[in-house]
Amino acid sequence: MYGNVKTAELVSLRIDGTEISVPSNTSVIEAAEAVGVLVPRYCYHPGIPSRPAQCRVCLVEIEGQPKLQPSCNISVQEGMVVHTASEEARSARRSVIELLLVNHPLDCPICDAAGQCMLQDYAFETRQLASRLNEEKLVMGRDRIAEDILYFADRCIICTRCVRFMREVAEDDALIVAQRGYRAYIDTFPGAVLDNPFRGNIVDVCPVGALVHEDFLFKARFWDLDQTASVCPSCSTGCNVTIDTVENQIVRLKPRHNSEVNSYWMCDHGRKHLIMSNRGLRPEAPLLRRDGKLVPTGWGEALTWVAERLREVSRGMAIVSPHAANESLFYFRTLLDRIGIAGGTFRVEQGEEAILPGFPKLQLRADRAPNASGAELHGFERFDGGAHSDPGGDAVAVLEDPLGELPDEWGREASFFLYVGNRLSPAARNAHAILPVTTFAEMEGTFTNFEGRVQRFHQALQPAGLARPAWLVLARLVSLLEDGGDGGVAAPTLASEAFQVMVRATPAMADLEWASVGLKGARLGSTEAAVPHAQAPAEGA
Amino acid sequence: MSRRIHPSVAGAQPFQLAERDPEAPLFESAEGQERLQAVLSRYPTKQAALLPLLGYANELHGWVSKQDMESIAERLDLTPAYVWSVASFYTMYNKHPIGRHFIQVCTNISCHLNGAQRVLKRFLEETGTRPGETSEDGRYTVIEAECLGACGFATAVQINDEYHENVTPERVSQILAGLDGNGS
């Protein structure tokens, strides 16, 4: 009757006067999106498989059918003529919104979701600006659904997206609808809280302000957020995210859709970790050791001094961080080659793994760093034999590893100790020169995820003090070493230029383009060859 | 307190009527196991056996406790949350302990017209409770019920499994005394 769904042949239909051909297994709501018509929706979510058609707000008129149809669970048919905004459809939608607003507290001025609330939007769109209800509103109160998630029952419209996310995507049937009818609310088992590692997504799928993160509660209004496309740095999956900032502070991370990486989801570790980890003492100006003390100085003087000292270095060791961007790792490798240090190691913090069953590609992976693959690609070796050994009397150059848990006297005997990083740990303070660089959130660049997918992130924050992207600092050092800094060798000044230099010099990346990496990333051509130990830690040290 | 099955329904109720005993184990007894197997044998899936087992807990304990929901969930391979979802959907599973005499006063239209509100008021006064509350001695819980299907004999009152018909406020004391005289 509906044709063979597997072969998904094309069918033509007309939506609001626009002719379109789509595969026969497309729903009307999806087909409408393809012609640029966004039919209102609450219970429908593209990432949640079930289509209960229970919110009734996506009703559309289909010619030849006696009643309005829910566009989310009706498949397209040849010759269908759909009107999403006919008088009948609009009036039905208006009634749905009016009923949803019967017990709604209209507390938009103090609601976290105001500004990105689908109830607010559609109420305004359907001109439901006054209530015809004279009775008292039902007051339900609020509940703690999880350690970090609050549920405002009065705002809830029982679309059950959260319940179905937990049931169908997280496959953890711990969230349910309790009671029924106008008394229905979302609940866990009495006394239990939601502890699934992907529970934060229920806040994202909530079309209204019923489920909110306590971390974000009353922190900011949606309109005041600056939103930046980025990549989650908390494990090697590299979920695409949006970083929301207010006044140069990260207030939350939201997943950004990428069907190849994380679909619409991300894990709770990722949501929290960046905000928590972006603390600690930062170097804000270049620091040079003079008469045994670290003295702040300007960039020009610092780079000239470091370049001079590097000329004298011939042997030593290198340590990098898997949190550094591809471009930074590339220029660090170039610098090391120039001064004659081979190899180099990095350590990857390990953590517990978690899989999202409904989208198994999305995992919280054991490697708690975004760019271990990138570090391997640029010739650095994974090292998990405990702490980094002391360089003794050799030279040592460090890129972005915080040297956190090393003894205070680590590196004190080194002939030359260069620290290019963004944390001032006791060991880092033994450096002869500390060049302050940005965190990934303060710069533009790329990471390579566990399967060799190169993904771009954008600058979300202003750098701390004089900190600059590591690739910029390192490229400048390289050019000073090559020509004394008289301008003969141009150092890149844009991330895109640094990327191009890297791609030309790195065979495994040869087929990448800055523009085509875009917002969704691109896989390296020969992933297997390029990233031999993408996931499994190398044995020994 | 033994219960009587009306002959007209006896044949249709192969696994019903547990003695109410709030302290009895739900499944850790011969009767409990027998009941569980009898119910499971009648349904195509374990999930489908949820309602009768909630009903069993309600009959046995007078209400469905958290522990009851957890042990039912375990037996049926469901999450406790799902069991709670279903139990809370239906108003006739009690979610709180009830008194030994569970008094349901019908206040739907026929009974209402015949003075059900006065009957209800009298029951509450005599037992010293508010609707849904259990008296301090654990004897009585009085609630307002939807239609008991005895419109020809309004006001209808159901006490545990017994019907009392044509109840007037004047008869309330006598009915309550009869309950106590019943030895319970």
XYZ file of C-alpha atoms in Angstrom:
725
model
C 0.000 0.000 0.000
C 2.764 2.401 0.900
C 5.240 0.753 -1.491
C 8.389 -1.029 -0.468
C 10.040 1.021 2.230
C 13.393 -0.699 1.772
C 13.871 0.447 -1.781
C 12.625 3.909 -0.775
C 11.634 5.013 -4.269
C 11.029 8.696 -4.808
C 7.523 10.066 -4.554
C 6.379 13.552 -5.540
C 4.084 15.649 -3.453
C 3.119 19.273 -3.001
C 3.565 21.037 0.325
C 2.230 24.552 0.717
C 2.387 24.995 -3.040
C 5.934 23.685 -3.470
C 6.531 20.500 -5.471
C 9.098 18.118 -3.985
C 10.349 14.567 -4.509
C 11.463 12.620 -1.451
C 12.036 8.927 -0.615
C 8.758 7.156 0.103
C 9.668 6.433 3.739
C 9.905 10.129 4.585
C 7.339 11.556 6.969
C 5.361 14.619 5.956
C 7.005 16.722 8.683
C 10.466 15.853 7.310
C 9.406 16.513 3.729
C 8.043 19.896 4.798
C 11.395 20.733 6.344
C 13.018 19.967 3.005
C 10.947 22.715 1.359
C 11.701 25.102 4.204
C 8.461 24.744 6.143
C 8.969 24.077 9.837
C 5.766 22.467 11.074
C 5.395 23.028 14.843
C 6.307 19.959 16.864
C 6.630 18.860 20.471
C 6.612 15.082 20.737
C 8.424 14.570 17.435
C 12.221 14.649 17.676
C 14.369 13.486 14.750
C 16.754 11.644 17.071
C 14.075 9.667 18.930
C 12.704 6.744 16.896
C 9.085 6.613 18.132
C 6.406 8.886 16.656
C 3.530 8.750 19.146
C 1.753 11.701 17.490
C 0.391 12.625 20.891
C 1.031 16.368 21.121
C -1.236 17.110 18.133
C 0.541 20.335 17.340
C 1.908 19.136 13.982
C -1.557 18.546 12.504
C -1.747 19.439 8.813
C -4.444 19.348 6.189
C -4.019 16.739 3.458
C -6.365 17.116 0.490
C -8.802 14.222 0.161
C -8.507 13.190 3.803
C -11.479 14.030 5.993
C -9.517 14.822 9.151
C -6.328 16.671 9.936
C -3.323 14.353 10.093
C -0.288 14.400 12.398
C 2.521 15.146 9.955
C 5.150 13.412 12.099
C 3.879 9.864 11.606
C 2.218 10.049 8.197
C 4.434 8.890 5.341
C 4.470 10.830 2.100
C 2.474 9.421 -0.804
C 2.545 10.057 -4.516
C 0.437 13.063 -5.424
C -0.246 14.143 -1.846
C -1.228 17.798 -1.473
C -0.413 19.147 1.988
C -1.392 22.456 3.550
C 0.499 23.124 6.770
C -0.948 26.568 7.359
C -4.522 26.377 6.104
C -7.195 27.970 8.271
C -8.269 24.557 9.546
C -4.727 23.493 10.465
C -3.993 26.802 12.145
C -7.168 26.749 14.157
C -6.480 23.198 15.371
C -2.982 24.251 16.372
C -4.343 27.290 18.187
C -6.647 25.018 20.217
C -3.771 22.711 21.126
C -1.669 25.614 22.337
C -4.578 27.085 24.259
C -5.119 23.785 26.073
C -1.414 23.418 26.826
C -1.472 26.864 28.380
C -4.431 26.111 30.658
C -2.266 25.158 33.621
C 1.003 26.635 32.396
C 2.352 29.137 34.947
C 3.550 31.621 32.274
C 6.695 32.206 34.302
C 8.789 32.981 31.236
C 10.539 35.902 32.976
C 12.230 33.489 35.389
C 12.345 30.421 33.144
C 15.675 29.139 31.849
C 14.142 28.139 28.546
C 12.726 31.573 27.687
C 14.016 32.540 24.275
C 14.431 28.956 23.107
C 11.063 27.622 24.233
C 8.770 26.071 21.660
C 5.700 26.756 23.782
C 6.604 30.422 23.991
C 7.267 30.557 20.248
C 4.069 28.836 19.153
C 1.924 30.706 21.689
C 3.195 33.915 20.195
C 2.839 32.617 16.653
C -0.777 31.531 17.191
C -1.550 34.763 19.065
C -2.509 32.979 22.285
C -1.791 36.068 24.279
C -4.684 35.982 26.712
C -6.294 33.086 28.547
C -10.017 32.405 28.513
C -9.697 30.346 31.672
C -11.277 31.732 34.826
C -10.475 28.843 37.138
C -7.453 28.563 39.391
C -4.438 26.973 37.761
C -3.328 23.567 38.961
C -0.029 23.880 40.824
C 2.216 20.812 40.705
C 5.559 22.096 42.015
C 8.966 20.767 41.136
C 11.125 17.732 41.693
C 14.745 16.674 41.515
C 14.953 14.156 38.662
C 18.719 13.720 38.875
C 21.564 15.025 40.986
C 21.940 17.918 38.550
C 18.540 18.115 36.813
C 15.392 19.766 38.125
C 11.887 19.126 36.852
C 9.320 21.950 36.867
C 6.078 20.003 36.544
C 3.968 23.097 35.938
C 5.843 23.915 32.756
C 5.710 20.355 31.420
C 3.531 19.620 28.396
C 3.945 15.795 28.642
C 5.429 15.445 25.164
C 7.394 12.487 26.656
C 10.514 13.237 24.628
C 12.608 12.766 27.779
C 10.887 9.478 28.658
C 11.354 8.180 25.130
C 14.967 9.346 24.938
C 15.723 7.332 28.066
C 13.730 4.319 26.872
C 14.707 4.222 23.210
C 18.092 5.904 22.934
C 19.709 5.459 26.342
C 17.802 2.156 26.746
C 17.425 2.803 30.459
C 13.733 2.704 31.338
C 14.124 4.800 34.454
C 12.060 7.841 33.542
C 8.300 7.528 33.223
C 5.008 9.380 33.116
C 3.275 9.060 36.490
C -0.456 9.581 37.053
C -2.601 10.517 34.081
C -4.556 13.224 32.354
C -4.123 16.719 33.689
C -2.276 15.345 36.728
C 0.383 13.543 34.693
C 3.997 14.354 35.418
C 7.457 12.988 34.664
C 8.969 10.925 37.454
C 11.519 8.337 38.430
C 10.788 5.458 40.786
C 10.002 6.986 44.197
C 13.272 7.724 45.963
C 15.414 6.980 42.895
C 17.308 9.548 40.838
C 18.384 9.317 37.243
C 22.076 8.379 37.157
C 22.533 7.472 33.500
C 25.772 8.926 32.045
C 23.781 10.415 29.137
C 20.915 11.858 31.189
C 21.788 15.476 30.319
C 20.231 14.981 26.890
C 16.748 14.975 28.413
C 17.265 18.662 29.129
C 18.210 19.303 25.506
C 15.200 17.469 24.073
C 12.758 19.232 26.417
C 10.931 21.690 24.139
C 9.940 23.860 27.114
C 11.539 24.759 30.437
C 10.355 21.729 32.377
C 13.738 20.012 32.616
C 16.653 22.274 33.461
C 20.248 21.758 34.462
C 20.830 23.017 37.956
C 24.349 24.093 36.918
C 22.791 26.560 34.511
C 19.755 27.551 36.580
C 19.356 31.359 36.626
C 22.890 31.743 35.192
C 21.955 33.539 32.009
C 19.166 34.494 29.694
C 19.260 32.758 26.349
C 19.502 36.052 24.454
C 22.684 36.999 26.324
C 24.553 33.824 25.385
C 27.327 33.864 22.822
C 27.278 30.547 20.984
C 30.332 29.058 19.360
C 30.617 25.901 17.273
C 33.256 23.709 18.840
C 34.352 20.158 19.628
C 34.118 18.563 23.060
C 37.658 18.083 24.410
C 36.835 15.611 27.160
C 37.407 12.330 25.298
C 38.616 11.038 21.968
C 35.114 10.844 20.439
C 35.117 14.577 19.755
C 31.382 15.236 19.979
C 30.349 18.325 18.065
C 29.183 20.917 20.564
C 28.111 24.496 20.944
C 29.909 26.360 23.703
C 27.631 28.924 25.330
C 29.468 31.802 26.970
C 28.505 34.895 28.900
C 31.036 37.631 29.582
C 33.952 35.397 28.614
C 32.814 32.539 30.869
C 31.682 29.152 29.640
C 28.237 28.515 31.116
C 27.248 25.340 29.311
C 27.929 22.924 26.475
C 25.180 21.719 24.175
C 25.502 18.936 21.607
C 25.580 20.047 17.979
C 24.151 17.584 15.475
C 26.599 15.483 13.504
C 25.266 12.199 12.155
C 28.811 10.836 11.769
C 29.933 11.468 15.333
C 27.364 12.125 18.046
C 23.941 12.498 16.382
C 21.998 14.925 18.624
C 23.612 13.756 21.859
C 26.588 14.033 24.171
C 27.546 12.576 27.546
C 27.356 14.258 30.927
C 31.084 13.962 31.527
C 31.639 16.165 28.488
C 29.049 18.684 29.594
C 30.679 19.184 32.975
C 34.337 18.525 32.450
C 35.229 21.515 30.319
C 33.576 23.941 32.706
C 35.278 22.319 35.686
C 38.690 21.938 34.045
C 38.939 25.487 32.796
C 40.256 26.616 36.146
C 43.663 26.886 37.771
C 46.560 29.292 37.639
C 47.324 30.539 34.134
C 50.516 32.233 32.940
C 49.350 35.493 31.371
C 52.645 36.896 30.055
C 55.867 35.298 28.773
C 58.110 34.513 31.750
C 61.908 34.313 31.398
C 64.296 33.034 34.080
C 66.704 35.781 35.043
C 69.009 35.469 38.075
C 67.023 32.396 39.125
C 63.666 34.168 39.029
C 60.847 34.141 36.484
C 60.397 37.649 35.134
C 57.439 38.718 32.955
C 58.308 40.211 29.612
C 56.849 41.046 26.194
C 56.480 38.576 23.341
C 59.164 40.106 21.066
C 61.850 39.937 23.694
C 60.783 36.496 24.902
C 60.782 34.890 21.452
C 64.177 36.373 20.504
C 65.677 35.171 23.775
C 64.202 31.685 23.448
C 65.314 31.401 19.807
C 68.882 32.279 20.811
C 68.918 29.690 23.562
C 67.414 27.060 21.270
C 70.289 27.486 18.830
C 72.575 26.022 21.496
C 70.365 22.968 22.076
C 71.276 19.795 20.263
C 69.835 16.958 22.326
C 66.936 16.638 24.650
C 63.442 15.322 25.152
C 59.983 16.545 24.224
C 56.609 16.184 25.933
C 53.308 17.153 24.342
C 49.704 17.101 25.411
C 46.908 15.287 23.551
C 44.852 18.416 24.307
C 46.945 20.473 21.866
C 45.504 21.285 18.435
C 46.805 19.595 15.281
C 48.366 22.858 14.119
C 50.182 23.362 17.429
C 51.492 19.790 17.395
C 52.630 20.242 13.802
C 54.595 23.425 14.530
C 56.032 21.888 17.695
C 57.254 18.963 15.585
C 58.703 21.415 13.047
C 60.519 23.281 15.821
C 61.873 20.056 17.345
C 63.117 18.915 13.910
C 64.814 22.270 13.479
C 66.719 22.039 16.775
C 67.377 18.319 16.433
C 65.171 16.675 19.048
C 63.621 13.451 17.744
C 60.497 11.690 18.998
C 58.582 12.970 21.961
C 55.901 11.491 24.171
C 52.429 12.250 25.456
C 50.249 10.855 28.197
C 46.506 10.336 27.953
C 44.401 10.420 31.073
C 42.209 7.307 31.249
C 38.660 7.044 32.538
C 35.631 4.812 32.658
C 33.849 4.160 29.358
C 30.139 4.507 28.598
C 28.167 3.708 25.442
C 24.910 5.256 24.276
C 23.047 2.092 23.130
C 20.705 3.885 20.724
C 23.652 5.464 18.893
C 26.585 3.188 19.731
C 29.127 5.290 17.876
C 28.734 7.861 20.630
C 30.841 6.670 23.518
C 32.530 8.271 26.414
C 35.898 6.787 25.532
C 38.702 5.773 27.894
C 41.067 8.304 26.306
C 40.090 11.526 28.068
C 41.692 13.822 25.504
C 40.521 15.076 22.117
C 43.657 14.730 20.044
C 45.707 11.639 20.877
C 45.364 10.630 17.214
C 46.713 14.008 16.121
C 49.695 13.672 18.437
C 50.475 10.223 16.990
C 50.068 11.576 13.497
C 52.787 14.142 14.150
C 55.261 11.570 15.410
C 54.700 11.668 19.149
C 54.449 8.450 21.059
C 51.852 7.447 23.563
C 53.415 6.805 26.932
C 51.634 5.272 29.876
C 54.442 4.227 32.150
C 53.444 6.556 34.964
C 55.126 9.937 35.387
C 57.422 11.496 32.786
C 61.072 10.820 33.644
C 63.202 13.747 34.705
C 65.225 15.169 31.801
C 68.333 15.352 34.024
C 70.954 17.577 32.415
C 69.443 17.410 28.906
C 67.207 20.015 27.359
C 63.445 19.562 27.559
C 60.629 21.186 25.594
C 57.014 20.839 26.741
C 53.853 21.651 24.795
C 50.696 22.166 26.848
C 51.176 19.199 29.226
C 50.377 20.757 32.619
C 53.116 18.617 34.304
C 50.620 18.468 37.105
C 51.521 15.588 39.361
C 55.300 15.678 38.871
C 57.676 16.366 41.792
C 58.465 20.008 42.467
C 62.104 19.643 41.433
C 61.309 18.021 38.061
C 63.405 19.574 35.280
C 65.437 21.771 37.613
C 68.746 20.358 36.315
C 67.822 20.635 32.624
C 70.322 22.452 30.397
C 67.352 24.272 28.861
C 63.699 23.886 29.824
C 61.139 25.453 27.487
C 57.525 25.371 28.660
C 54.878 26.274 26.100
C 51.653 25.846 27.999
C 48.712 27.229 29.875
C 49.098 25.977 33.450
C 51.581 27.064 36.134
C 52.265 23.845 38.022
C 55.306 23.566 40.371
C 57.267 21.568 37.761
C 56.442 24.069 35.018
C 57.878 26.838 37.214
C 61.330 25.251 36.840
C 61.357 26.259 33.162
C 63.862 28.750 31.773
C 61.125 30.197 29.627
C 57.356 29.942 29.970
C 55.466 30.928 26.844
C 51.761 31.323 27.707
C 49.428 29.791 25.151
C 45.676 29.615 24.817
C 43.423 26.705 25.688
C 41.494 25.240 22.767
C 38.467 27.340 23.723
C 40.443 30.530 23.207
C 41.637 29.721 19.695
C 40.687 28.294 16.340
C 42.084 24.993 15.140
C 41.456 21.287 14.574
C 41.483 18.026 16.527
C 41.758 14.496 15.114
C 39.356 12.127 16.850
C 39.710 8.433 17.637
C 38.852 7.332 14.098
C 40.932 9.946 12.323
C 38.193 12.483 11.805
C 39.630 16.000 11.638
C 37.211 18.499 13.182
C 37.411 22.262 13.498
C 36.665 24.260 16.608
C 36.131 27.991 16.800
C 37.217 30.591 19.319
C 34.718 30.857 22.174
C 36.691 32.877 24.741
C 39.137 35.763 24.815
C 42.636 34.535 25.694
C 43.963 34.952 29.228
C 46.274 37.967 29.274
C 48.956 37.780 26.602
C 48.386 34.090 25.860
C 48.478 33.260 22.146
C 47.680 30.079 20.199
C 50.601 27.661 20.479
C 50.909 27.260 16.691
C 51.324 31.054 16.351
C 54.061 31.182 18.980
C 55.829 28.095 17.650
C 55.626 29.167 13.999
C 57.196 32.488 14.969
C 59.990 30.660 16.818
C 60.618 28.476 13.770
C 60.891 31.465 11.495
C 63.244 33.216 13.954
C 65.458 30.126 13.968
C 65.459 29.944 10.160
C 66.203 33.539 9.261
C 66.754 35.489 12.429
C 63.298 36.997 12.196
C 63.998 39.491 9.415
C 60.844 38.482 7.622
C 62.388 36.172 5.063
C 60.277 33.227 6.234
C 56.653 34.211 6.757
C 54.924 32.702 9.760
C 51.169 32.153 9.419
C 48.920 34.565 11.257
C 45.587 32.801 10.685
C 44.575 29.324 11.813
C 43.545 28.543 8.237
C 47.066 29.384 7.017
C 48.667 27.241 9.698
C 46.289 24.446 8.688
C 47.288 24.742 5.026
C 51.012 24.605 5.886
C 50.382 21.546 8.052
C 48.317 19.762 5.400
C 50.969 20.345 2.720
C 53.740 19.033 4.958
C 51.814 16.018 6.335
C 51.164 13.232 3.788
C 48.411 11.597 5.864
C 46.444 14.863 5.775
C 47.090 15.621 2.114
C 43.457 15.415 0.998
C 42.098 17.872 3.610
C 40.915 21.403 2.914
C 40.137 24.019 5.586
C 36.810 24.813 3.958
C 35.724 21.209 3.434
C 36.516 20.264 7.030
C 33.880 22.884 7.752
C 31.611 22.452 10.742
C 31.186 18.687 10.399
C 34.782 17.491 10.005
C 36.375 15.144 7.474
C 37.942 11.700 7.738
C 41.604 11.260 6.931
C 42.013 9.389 3.646
C 43.965 6.398 4.905
C 42.861 6.271 8.484
C 44.210 2.830 9.375
C 47.681 3.577 8.100
C 47.756 7.051 9.558
C 46.538 6.261 13.052
C 47.856 2.843 14.032
C 46.762 2.855 17.667
C 43.743 5.084 17.543
C 42.119 3.560 20.588
C 44.166 0.879 22.271
C 46.963 2.253 24.437
C 50.397 1.153 23.277
C 52.023 -1.433 25.456
C 54.866 -0.458 27.739
C 56.672 2.829 27.430
C -12.084 -12.461 58.009
C -12.930 -14.782 55.185
C -14.223 -13.460 51.943
C -17.127 -14.744 49.965
C -17.228 -14.945 46.202
C -20.528 -14.253 44.604
C -21.491 -17.415 42.679
C -22.000 -15.462 39.472
C -18.345 -14.512 39.222
C -16.684 -17.382 41.027
C -15.983 -19.407 37.899
C -14.477 -16.458 36.094
C -11.964 -15.623 38.823
C -9.527 -18.517 38.941
C -6.838 -16.719 40.849
C -8.376 -14.131 43.036
C -9.016 -13.211 46.599
C -5.993 -13.252 48.795
C -6.613 -12.779 52.479
C -5.587 -9.269 53.309
C -2.445 -9.310 55.421
C -0.296 -6.194 55.218
C 2.700 -8.075 56.644
C 2.552 -11.147 54.381
C 5.363 -11.666 51.882
C 4.262 -11.017 48.313
C 6.021 -13.851 46.521
C 8.129 -15.547 49.196
C 5.369 -17.948 50.153
C 3.713 -20.981 48.628
C 0.567 -18.966 47.924
C 2.579 -16.129 46.418
C 4.457 -18.463 44.098
C 1.283 -20.218 43.090
C -0.380 -16.921 42.347
C 2.600 -15.658 40.342
C 2.700 -18.817 38.215
C -1.075 -18.805 37.742
C -0.956 -15.225 36.482
C 2.099 -15.706 34.268
C 0.553 -18.776 32.652
C -2.367 -16.719 31.384
C -0.530 -13.928 29.556
C 1.586 -13.911 26.406
C 4.335 -11.702 27.875
C 5.632 -11.034 31.337
C 4.829 -7.350 30.932
C 1.173 -8.213 30.384
C 1.041 -9.798 33.838
C 1.720 -6.437 35.482
C -1.863 -5.379 36.181
C -2.985 -8.647 37.813
C 0.121 -8.705 39.993
C -0.438 -5.116 41.099
C -3.982 -6.214 41.847
C -2.654 -9.122 43.889
C -0.426 -6.808 45.928
C -3.365 -4.495 46.437
C -5.568 -7.354 47.640
C -2.934 -8.906 49.873
C -1.536 -5.757 51.478
C -4.446 -3.407 50.942
C -2.090 -1.134 49.031
C 0.880 -1.255 46.646
C 4.082 -0.365 48.444
C 7.478 0.598 47.025
C 8.780 -2.842 47.975
C 5.828 -4.487 46.207
C 6.557 -2.534 43.025
C 10.224 -3.450 43.225
C 9.573 -7.148 43.652
C 6.976 -7.170 40.863
C 9.435 -5.357 38.589
C 12.062 -7.964 39.385
C 9.721 -10.883 38.624
C 8.554 -9.347 35.322
C 11.914 -8.021 34.046
C 10.632 -4.452 34.119
C 12.184 -1.388 35.721
C 10.647 -0.281 39.039
C 10.048 3.094 37.373
C 7.863 1.486 34.724
C 5.857 -0.374 37.373
C 5.380 2.903 39.246
C 4.229 4.536 36.022
C 1.499 1.938 35.556
C 0.515 1.747 39.227
C 0.142 5.526 39.418
C -1.952 5.625 36.248
C -4.730 3.593 37.896
C -6.469 5.231 40.837
C -7.828 1.974 42.261
C -4.424 0.672 43.277
C -3.962 2.256 46.701
C -0.623 4.022 46.975
C -0.887 4.422 50.747
C -1.698 1.933 53.528
C -5.402 1.657 54.322
C -7.339 0.790 57.449
C -8.755 -2.677 58.114
C -12.108 -1.418 56.882
C -11.777 0.354 53.566
C -14.980 2.324 53.208
C -15.799 3.614 49.733
C -18.820 5.916 49.579
C -20.243 6.385 46.106
C -20.908 10.052 45.360
C -21.861 9.774 41.691
C -25.120 11.113 40.401
C -27.757 8.692 41.777
C -26.140 8.441 45.177
C -25.485 12.160 45.200
C -29.182 12.836 44.618
C -29.983 10.471 47.490
C -27.797 12.263 49.996
C -24.407 10.571 49.502
C -22.602 13.694 50.721
C -24.373 13.450 54.057
C -23.532 9.743 54.286
C -19.904 10.503 53.542
C -19.854 13.279 56.113
C -21.289 10.975 58.739
C -18.725 8.236 58.010
C -15.942 10.786 58.350
C -17.328 12.125 61.600
C -17.871 8.703 63.131
C -14.407 7.485 62.186
C -12.749 10.815 63.006
C -10.838 10.954 59.721
C -10.519 13.123 56.649
C -11.068 11.618 53.163
C -8.302 9.123 52.350
C -6.838 9.270 55.833
C -6.542 6.195 58.064
C -7.916 6.482 61.598
C -5.343 6.390 64.376
C -6.408 2.947 65.559
C -5.805 1.621 62.042
C -9.437 0.584 61.649
C -10.919 2.846 59.002
C -10.105 4.575 55.766
C -13.002 6.436 54.145
C -12.856 7.616 50.542
C -15.224 9.026 47.998
C -15.707 6.484 45.188
C -16.848 6.827 41.605
C -19.956 4.890 40.549
C -20.174 1.505 42.266
C -22.791 0.318 39.812
C -25.585 0.118 42.387
C -27.557 3.140 41.245
C -30.849 1.389 42.018
C -29.887 1.167 45.664
C -28.401 4.597 46.300
C -26.553 5.484 48.422
C -24.164 2.593 47.842
C -21.188 1.997 50.120
C -18.529 -0.643 49.593
C -16.646 -1.782 52.675
C -13.756 -4.037 51.700
C -15.552 -6.483 49.386
C -19.039 -6.074 50.823
C -21.751 -3.868 49.430
C -24.088 -1.908 51.699
C -27.078 -0.542 49.842
C -29.652 2.165 50.589
C -27.326 3.638 53.173
C -28.621 6.663 55.026
C -26.721 8.802 57.536
C -28.802 7.220 60.284
C -27.550 3.719 59.431
C -23.859 4.637 59.556
C -23.290 3.970 63.272
C -25.005 0.626 63.007
C -22.908 -0.373 59.980
C -19.691 0.598 61.736
C -20.716 -1.307 64.871
C -21.452 -4.336 62.736
C -17.950 -4.216 61.332
C -16.377 -4.241 64.771
C -18.793 -6.932 65.915
C -17.462 -8.990 63.022
C -14.439 -9.685 65.174
C -11.959 -7.759 63.005
